Amino acid sequence: MTEQPDAHGHAADEDRATARAREHTAAVEKALGALDLDTKAGLLSGQDMWTLPAVPAIGLRSLVVSDGPIGVRGRQWSAEDPSVALPGPTALAATWDPELARRAGHLLAQEARRKGVHVLLAPTVNLHRSPLGGRHFECYSEDPLLTGAIGAGYVRGVQQGGVGTTVKHFVGNDAETDRLTVDNRIAPRPLRELYLAPFEHIVENAHPWGIMTAYNQVNGSTMTEHRYLVREVLRGEWGFDGWNVSDWTAARHTVRALRGGLDTAMPGPRTVFGAPLAAAVRAGEVAESEVDEAVRRVLLLAARTGCLEGVPAAVAPEDVPEGIDGRAVAREVARRAFVLLRNEPVGGGRAAGERSGDERPAGEGRALPVDAATVRQVAVIGAAARDARVLGGGSATVFPEQIVSPLEGLRAALPDDVEVTFAVGADPRTRTPHARAGFTLRARYLTEGGQLLAETPQFDGRVLVMGRYPEGVTQHTLHAVELTGTFTPQITGRHVLAVSGTGDLRLTIDGDVRFDDRCTPDGSDPFEAFLHPAERRVEAGLTAGEQVDVTLRFVPAALGLGADMDALSFALGHAEPQLDPDAEMVEAVRAAAAADVAIVVVATTEEVESEGFDRSDLRLPGRQDELVTRVAAANPHTVVIVNSGSPVELPWREQVPAVLLSWFPGQEAGAALADVLLGAHEPGGRLPTTWPARLEDAPVTRVTPDDGTLPYSEGLFIGYRAWQRSGTDPAYAFGHGLGYTDWEYESLDTTPDSVRVRLRNTGRRAGRETVQIYLVPTAPAGDETPERPARWLAGFAVVEAAPGESAEAEIPLPDRAFEIWDETAGGRRRVKGDYTVEASHSIDDCRLTAQVSVR
């Protein structure tokens, strides 16, 4: 595939696209004309959890959709068919590189084709309105421009691979509390300038084939019925011609949903469309022509994805990117996303990497990178160093074939003569990890009479089904599932075994029943009960090397997800014998004191950061803050890795010389971490969201509705816009991130249309810099001065240069950067006047300025 065609190539591409669009239109009209009312209404309702109906008579195959922000799970929510797991969406945004997002999209399209998936339910482009938002990790940024640019890169990449995207959740789904019903009250100007802006950017620049409308209401109207925002804004003003699908179970009313612009209600087969819609037409409540509008868009999606016979897909097979190494892409995105928050010299002596007698060049003589030639012992500390949290959970969950933990990655990368020790120090998890090491497990699906319906191998002790049971299993025949196999312990002592699930659970170890009881959900959200079922624990005395038989039998109870939904969720957890918490802490400090370098990995857990609930605070769970403080006191060369998807408080950050943010780093976490810590690659990330020092400093913290309503009373002022208005300094500003070299910004040339920045790499190693352009209004013309932020992101670019070399970035200044939404006029208005253009390393690190006048 030609990556950068010339003008002639662009024209040829446009001609082909125009011709293909005409073919699609003709094929859609022909197919539509052959359908009766019942078939048309049925096409607007999901066939099951992840598919749309087929109509063989018109050559329409069943469309398959799948969750896909970081990987393509496919139709089965299980480890039977592993998926590549990329770093989390916020990590992708931390690269500030739409081209890298496009390449990641190529990989995801390749994965989708391998799994028979036609449409990905991604990307998520809601904003980081508050650091407490529970799905913060699945969104890109607090800034609409950065969100839109990364999202557009993702959409282009996936669709260049012949697979559709579904940009979600349209719109205002920025928190999880009461997400099914909350009415978010958003004034027109922030709605346009902030929350709608990423969707608009993606529609205009990447032409997505799908949009997903959210559960929530906006200004009194449920989004699946929001005629103004869907029909008038999305379709009318922006020209979106694609498919509009509901979030799962979000569609509530047949006539209002259809007239609001919804095309498909998911999941099926029983929804507000289908038979109820056909009945509404016959009753005269809606016209059949209104149904035809929605059916046309479903058929167009089928044509674009190659599911409608007689018409070529939107992307020809020869143009589809192939042969992409998933592990290599996952590793590259991870290290490009890591944000080096702090990197100071090691106190009290020569830092690793500093050569005696040499003058220290820029970027050297600091805690990172670690020079493996100067160390003999490295202490790796923290539960997440051994059991990395590589993804955020919820609907973004995938099951990678393998996960490289930080401990494994460092052991593989360090020379054989470097001793790597490990200590847990402080385990923050309140739930028991899923059984994995030492276990060989399979899942057996049984009838009430004990007949075996199917048997599947297990990646670990978690059994998840949502949307499709294994071949041979149906809702009506399934009675119980047995997770069974063997376990060979590595340590003698009292092992913890945990069971979780909604239903009857019986755990047997070598024929001895250790647990037999019914478990019920702790909360009222059915998806929360499905994803995080209640857990019960037992202990078992086991001997190292002595294999035991283990069976967990589960008889599921109804979760309230829908009578037609193939779904079950239960798990067997396991934790090895451990010292008491105080002793674990002492052991970690002892290991740190004996080492040349101590690397501490701190993390959030599924209990405090996941889909389905908002966070209540920003503290690291458990005793991890104490662990860092005590390790830092024992070893001046302490490097802390922060393994979280969204901001956490770092009260010890000035007590350690280096802090590296890894986000949720995907399956190659440890390999990428070793690349960066040991200096093979530079950490490339810049913060896509402001990092508070304390929750009480954050300007926007309200995520809980009052009587069903959540007012966005902060208006335009979220993220850095709000921080600059409050006058309070965060721990780390928007756009912040360090590298292993230094940059001198040499010149800034500007016009009202673009800026050109020239900069030089003044260090001794190659590097990458993210040039950020901010606009500051200085002297608006006229009597009316609209309220605006102190500054806002207007553009950015990533440049690379070898030591001593210069690089140049030319960055457009779009008209939109100088516009506001005029609530009185109901449209955009260009604000004339004088502006300062800032070329910056981060929002609070301006390197050059220039003036531009807009008339």
Tab-separated table of N, CA and C in Angstrom, residues 114-213:
chain	number	residue	atom	x	y	z
A	114	ARG	N	-8.388	-12.137	10.539
A	114	ARG	CA	-8.032	-13.496	10.975
A	114	ARG	C	-9.158	-14.133	11.777
A	115	LYS	N	-9.878	-13.328	12.545
A	115	LYS	CA	-10.944	-13.837	13.405
A	115	LYS	C	-12.330	-13.760	12.759
A	116	GLY	N	-12.400	-13.333	11.499
A	116	GLY	CA	-13.685	-13.242	10.831
A	116	GLY	C	-14.548	-12.097	11.316
A	117	VAL	N	-13.912	-11.026	11.759
A	117	VAL	CA	-14.620	-9.848	12.267
A	117	VAL	C	-14.633	-8.776	11.191
A	118	HIS	N	-15.802	-8.137	10.997
A	118	HIS	CA	-15.947	-7.128	9.952
A	118	HIS	C	-15.927	-5.694	10.480
A	119	VAL	N	-16.293	-5.516	11.760
A	119	VAL	CA	-16.387	-4.168	12.328
A	119	VAL	C	-15.862	-4.181	13.753
A	120	LEU	N	-14.985	-3.234	14.094
A	120	LEU	CA	-14.508	-3.081	15.467
A	120	LEU	C	-15.348	-2.024	16.188
A	121	LEU	N	-15.680	-2.328	17.428
A	121	LEU	CA	-16.442	-1.395	18.260
A	121	LEU	C	-15.451	-0.477	18.973
A	122	ALA	N	-14.847	0.399	18.221
A	122	ALA	CA	-13.788	1.284	18.705
A	122	ALA	C	-13.504	2.267	17.577
A	123	PRO	N	-12.853	3.411	17.888
A	123	PRO	CA	-12.211	3.800	19.143
A	123	PRO	C	-13.168	4.542	20.081
A	124	THR	N	-12.761	4.641	21.347
A	124	THR	CA	-13.488	5.414	22.354
A	124	THR	C	-12.884	6.812	22.406
A	125	VAL	N	-13.672	7.826	22.074
A	125	VAL	CA	-13.133	9.187	21.991
A	125	VAL	C	-13.855	10.152	22.934
A	126	ASN	N	-14.441	9.613	24.011
A	126	ASN	CA	-14.916	10.497	25.069
A	126	ASN	C	-13.706	11.122	25.751
A	127	LEU	N	-13.918	12.216	26.470
A	127	LEU	CA	-12.803	12.987	27.006
A	127	LEU	C	-12.519	12.652	28.466
A	128	HIS	N	-11.285	12.941	28.879
A	128	HIS	CA	-10.878	12.858	30.282
A	128	HIS	C	-11.420	14.095	31.002
A	129	ARG	N	-12.727	14.111	31.225
A	129	ARG	CA	-13.329	15.259	31.904
A	129	ARG	C	-12.863	15.339	33.347
A	130	SER	N	-12.783	14.204	34.026
A	130	SER	CA	-12.342	14.127	35.418
A	130	SER	C	-11.408	12.950	35.575
A	131	PRO	N	-10.378	13.068	36.419
A	131	PRO	CA	-9.496	11.906	36.636
A	131	PRO	C	-10.206	10.747	37.321
A	132	LEU	N	-11.412	10.980	37.852
A	132	LEU	CA	-12.149	9.911	38.526
A	132	LEU	C	-12.956	9.049	37.557
A	133	GLY	N	-13.052	9.455	36.302
A	133	GLY	CA	-13.836	8.687	35.337
A	133	GLY	C	-13.349	7.252	35.248
A	134	GLY	N	-14.254	6.298	35.433
A	134	GLY	CA	-13.851	4.894	35.510
A	134	GLY	C	-13.310	4.328	34.224
A	135	ARG	N	-13.711	4.907	33.090
A	135	ARG	CA	-13.241	4.395	31.803
A	135	ARG	C	-12.187	5.328	31.200
A	136	HIS	N	-11.592	6.122	32.051
A	136	HIS	CA	-10.535	7.065	31.668
A	136	HIS	C	-9.483	6.364	30.811
A	137	PHE	N	-9.069	5.156	31.211
A	137	PHE	CA	-7.984	4.428	30.540
A	137	PHE	C	-8.344	4.027	29.117
A	138	GLU	N	-9.645	3.964	28.799
A	138	GLU	CA	-10.071	3.541	27.465
A	138	GLU	C	-10.256	4.726	26.537
A	139	CYS	N	-10.125	5.941	27.062
A	139	CYS	CA	-10.228	7.157	26.260
A	139	CYS	C	-8.827	7.721	26.036
A	140	TYR	N	-8.713	8.659	25.114
A	140	TYR	CA	-7.397	9.126	24.709
A	140	TYR	C	-6.846	10.264	25.566
A	141	SER	N	-7.623	11.329	25.741
A	141	SER	CA	-7.017	12.548	26.266
A	141	SER	C	-8.081	13.479	26.835
A	142	GLU	N	-7.619	14.492	27.553
A	142	GLU	CA	-8.499	15.570	28.004
A	142	GLU	C	-8.683	16.631	26.924
A	143	ASP	N	-7.876	16.585	25.869
A	143	ASP	CA	-7.907	17.599	24.834
A	143	ASP	C	-8.629	17.074	23.594
A	144	PRO	N	-9.598	17.830	23.057
A	144	PRO	CA	-10.354	17.320	21.908
A	144	PRO	C	-9.527	17.209	20.631
A	145	LEU	N	-8.543	18.107	20.427
A	145	LEU	CA	-7.738	18.023	19.211
A	145	LEU	C	-6.859	16.780	19.226
A	146	LEU	N	-6.169	16.538	20.323
A	146	LEU	CA	-5.327	15.350	20.414
A	146	LEU	C	-6.178	14.089	20.305
A	147	THR	N	-7.329	14.079	20.976
A	147	THR	CA	-8.225	12.925	20.898
A	147	THR	C	-8.661	12.679	19.460
A	148	GLY	N	-9.079	13.740	18.785
A	148	GLY	CA	-9.547	13.583	17.416
A	148	GLY	C	-8.451	13.118	16.473
A	149	ALA	N	-7.236	13.645	16.636
A	149	ALA	CA	-6.139	13.277	15.742
A	149	ALA	C	-5.736	11.822	15.916
A	150	ILE	N	-5.611	11.360	17.168
A	150	ILE	CA	-5.252	9.953	17.410
A	150	ILE	C	-6.391	9.049	16.954
A	151	GLY	N	-7.633	9.444	17.266
A	151	GLY	CA	-8.771	8.639	16.834
A	151	GLY	C	-8.868	8.538	15.322
A	152	ALA	N	-8.591	9.634	14.627
A	152	ALA	CA	-8.629	9.610	13.164
A	152	ALA	C	-7.545	8.692	12.608
A	153	GLY	N	-6.355	8.723	13.207
A	153	GLY	CA	-5.301	7.809	12.773
A	153	GLY	C	-5.708	6.354	12.953
A	154	TYR	N	-6.303	6.054	14.101
A	154	TYR	CA	-6.786	4.688	14.372
A	154	TYR	C	-7.832	4.273	13.333
A	155	VAL	N	-8.816	5.142	13.080
A	155	VAL	CA	-9.885	4.816	12.140
A	155	VAL	C	-9.327	4.598	10.737
A	156	ARG	N	-8.440	5.490	10.296
A	156	ARG	CA	-7.847	5.318	8.964
A	156	ARG	C	-7.123	3.989	8.860
A	157	GLY	N	-6.358	3.650	9.889
A	157	GLY	CA	-5.586	2.409	9.833
A	157	GLY	C	-6.461	1.175	9.764
A	158	VAL	N	-7.475	1.108	10.610
A	158	VAL	CA	-8.355	-0.058	10.615
A	158	VAL	C	-9.098	-0.168	9.283
A	159	GLN	N	-9.644	0.955	8.805
A	159	GLN	CA	-10.444	0.894	7.585
A	159	GLN	C	-9.597	0.710	6.342
A	160	GLN	N	-8.328	1.121	6.364
A	160	GLN	CA	-7.434	0.780	5.259
A	160	GLN	C	-7.198	-0.724	5.196
A	161	GLY	N	-7.443	-1.394	6.305
A	161	GLY	CA	-7.358	-2.852	6.340
A	161	GLY	C	-8.657	-3.532	5.973
A	162	GLY	N	-9.645	-2.766	5.505
A	162	GLY	CA	-10.893	-3.361	5.049
A	162	GLY	C	-11.874	-3.691	6.146
A	163	VAL	N	-11.636	-3.189	7.345
A	163	VAL	CA	-12.489	-3.473	8.506
A	163	VAL	C	-13.106	-2.166	8.981
A	164	GLY	N	-14.380	-2.190	9.330
A	164	GLY	CA	-15.059	-0.990	9.764
A	164	GLY	C	-14.714	-0.614	11.192
A	165	THR	N	-14.947	0.654	11.526
A	165	THR	CA	-14.793	1.138	12.899
A	165	THR	C	-16.123	1.711	13.374
A	166	THR	N	-16.276	1.791	14.678
A	166	THR	CA	-17.478	2.342	15.298
A	166	THR	C	-17.026	3.317	16.373
A	167	VAL	N	-16.986	4.578	16.063
A	167	VAL	CA	-16.479	5.588	16.986
A	167	VAL	C	-17.504	5.768	18.113
A	168	LYS	N	-17.043	5.709	19.348
A	168	LYS	CA	-17.969	5.701	20.490
A	168	LYS	C	-17.405	6.544	21.639
A	169	HIS	N	-18.240	6.851	22.617
A	169	HIS	CA	-19.682	6.642	22.735
A	169	HIS	C	-20.316	8.005	22.522
A	170	PHE	N	-21.089	8.165	21.469
A	170	PHE	CA	-21.658	9.442	21.043
A	170	PHE	C	-22.889	9.750	21.893
A	171	VAL	N	-22.825	10.739	22.744
A	171	VAL	CA	-21.745	11.599	23.172
A	171	VAL	C	-21.956	11.843	24.665
A	172	GLY	N	-20.964	12.345	25.386
A	172	GLY	CA	-21.102	12.691	26.794
A	172	GLY	C	-20.975	11.523	27.747
A	173	ASN	N	-20.488	10.380	27.281
A	173	ASN	CA	-20.293	9.218	28.166
A	173	ASN	C	-18.904	9.326	28.793
A	174	ASP	N	-18.760	10.274	29.739
A	174	ASP	CA	-17.452	10.603	30.286
A	174	ASP	C	-17.257	10.097	31.707
A	175	ALA	N	-18.221	9.338	32.242
A	175	ALA	CA	-18.120	8.745	33.569
A	175	ALA	C	-18.994	7.495	33.589
A	176	GLU	N	-18.854	6.699	34.645
A	176	GLU	CA	-19.540	5.411	34.710
A	176	GLU	C	-20.703	5.365	35.698
A	177	THR	N	-20.747	6.266	36.659
A	177	THR	CA	-21.799	6.218	37.678
A	177	THR	C	-23.169	6.446	37.030
A	178	ASP	N	-24.081	5.486	37.229
A	178	ASP	CA	-25.429	5.547	36.644
A	178	ASP	C	-25.368	5.770	35.138
A	179	ARG	N	-24.395	5.170	34.483
A	179	ARG	CA	-24.173	5.447	33.061
A	179	ARG	C	-25.350	5.038	32.182
A	180	LEU	N	-26.183	4.112	32.642
A	180	LEU	CA	-27.305	3.654	31.832
A	180	LEU	C	-28.428	4.687	31.767
A	181	THR	N	-28.475	5.573	32.761
A	181	THR	CA	-29.629	6.474	32.872
A	181	THR	C	-29.280	7.946	33.052
A	182	VAL	N	-28.068	8.283	33.402
A	182	VAL	CA	-27.716	9.653	33.771
A	182	VAL	C	-28.042	10.638	32.644
A	183	ASP	N	-28.526	11.806	33.029
A	183	ASP	CA	-28.774	12.894	32.088
A	183	ASP	C	-27.673	13.933	32.277
A	184	ASN	N	-26.750	13.995	31.336
A	184	ASN	CA	-25.648	14.943	31.400
A	184	ASN	C	-26.094	16.263	30.782
A	185	ARG	N	-26.075	17.322	31.587
A	185	ARG	CA	-26.521	18.632	31.122
A	185	ARG	C	-25.294	19.426	30.673
A	186	ILE	N	-25.168	19.613	29.363
A	186	ILE	CA	-23.985	20.239	28.777
A	186	ILE	C	-24.435	21.424	27.944
A	187	ALA	N	-23.912	22.602	28.235
A	187	ALA	CA	-24.265	23.805	27.493
A	187	ALA	C	-23.775	23.693	26.052
A	188	PRO	N	-24.406	24.416	25.117
A	188	PRO	CA	-24.053	24.266	23.698
A	188	PRO	C	-22.588	24.508	23.382
A	189	ARG	N	-21.977	25.528	24.022
A	189	ARG	CA	-20.602	25.829	23.633
A	189	ARG	C	-19.617	24.725	24.055
A	190	PRO	N	-19.588	24.290	25.329
A	190	PRO	CA	-18.686	23.173	25.643
A	190	PRO	C	-19.059	21.888	24.923
A	191	LEU	N	-20.341	21.672	24.661
A	191	LEU	CA	-20.732	20.483	23.909
A	191	LEU	C	-20.071	20.494	22.537
A	192	ARG	N	-20.090	21.636	21.879
A	192	ARG	CA	-19.498	21.740	20.539
A	192	ARG	C	-17.973	21.774	20.571
A	193	GLU	N	-17.417	22.608	21.444
A	193	GLU	CA	-15.967	22.836	21.410
A	193	GLU	C	-15.173	21.717	22.060
A	194	LEU	N	-15.798	20.968	22.967
A	194	LEU	CA	-15.088	19.904	23.666
A	194	LEU	C	-15.600	18.522	23.276
A	195	TYR	N	-16.822	18.197	23.661
A	195	TYR	CA	-17.269	16.807	23.652
A	195	TYR	C	-17.633	16.294	22.261
A	196	LEU	N	-18.196	17.151	21.412
A	196	LEU	CA	-18.483	16.741	20.042
A	196	LEU	C	-17.268	16.856	19.135
A	197	ALA	N	-16.303	17.691	19.526
A	197	ALA	CA	-15.188	18.014	18.629
A	197	ALA	C	-14.391	16.801	18.153
A	198	PRO	N	-14.038	15.811	19.008
A	198	PRO	CA	-13.300	14.663	18.476
A	198	PRO	C	-14.103	13.866	17.453
A	199	PHE	N	-15.397	13.692	17.687
A	199	PHE	CA	-16.236	12.984	16.727
A	199	PHE	C	-16.272	13.737	15.398
A	200	GLU	N	-16.431	15.061	15.477
A	200	GLU	CA	-16.478	15.860	14.258
A	200	GLU	C	-15.165	15.753	13.482
A	201	HIS	N	-14.044	15.843	14.195
A	201	HIS	CA	-12.734	15.743	13.539
A	201	HIS	C	-12.590	14.407	12.816
A	202	ILE	N	-13.000	13.327	13.467
A	202	ILE	CA	-12.844	11.995	12.881
A	202	ILE	C	-13.773	11.812	11.690
A	203	VAL	N	-15.010	12.287	11.802
A	203	VAL	CA	-15.947	12.179	10.682
A	203	VAL	C	-15.406	12.929	9.470
A	204	GLU	N	-14.884	14.129	9.685
A	204	GLU	CA	-14.436	14.950	8.571
A	204	GLU	C	-13.113	14.479	7.978
A	205	ASN	N	-12.248	13.894	8.802
A	205	ASN	CA	-10.898	13.569	8.340
A	205	ASN	C	-10.639	12.085	8.113
A	206	ALA	N	-11.461	11.210	8.675
A	206	ALA	CA	-11.208	9.777	8.529
A	206	ALA	C	-12.417	9.008	8.007
A	207	HIS	N	-13.591	9.621	7.964
A	207	HIS	CA	-14.799	9.012	7.393
A	207	HIS	C	-15.082	7.617	7.954
A	208	PRO	N	-15.354	7.536	9.231
A	208	PRO	CA	-15.626	6.225	9.825
A	208	PRO	C	-16.906	5.617	9.248
A	209	TRP	N	-16.956	4.297	9.245
A	209	TRP	CA	-18.126	3.606	8.703
A	209	TRP	C	-19.208	3.421	9.768
A	210	GLY	N	-18.877	3.705	11.041
A	210	GLY	CA	-19.866	3.515	12.090
A	210	GLY	C	-19.688	4.471	13.253
A	211	ILE	N	-20.780	4.698	13.973
A	211	ILE	CA	-20.808	5.475	15.213
A	211	ILE	C	-21.656	4.684	16.209
A	212	MET	N	-21.242	4.653	17.473
A	212	MET	CA	-22.061	4.021	18.506
A	212	MET	C	-22.646	5.090	19.404
A	213	THR	N	-23.984	5.089	19.560
A	213	THR	CA	-24.625	6.028	20.461
A	213	THR	C	-24.676	5.450	21.867
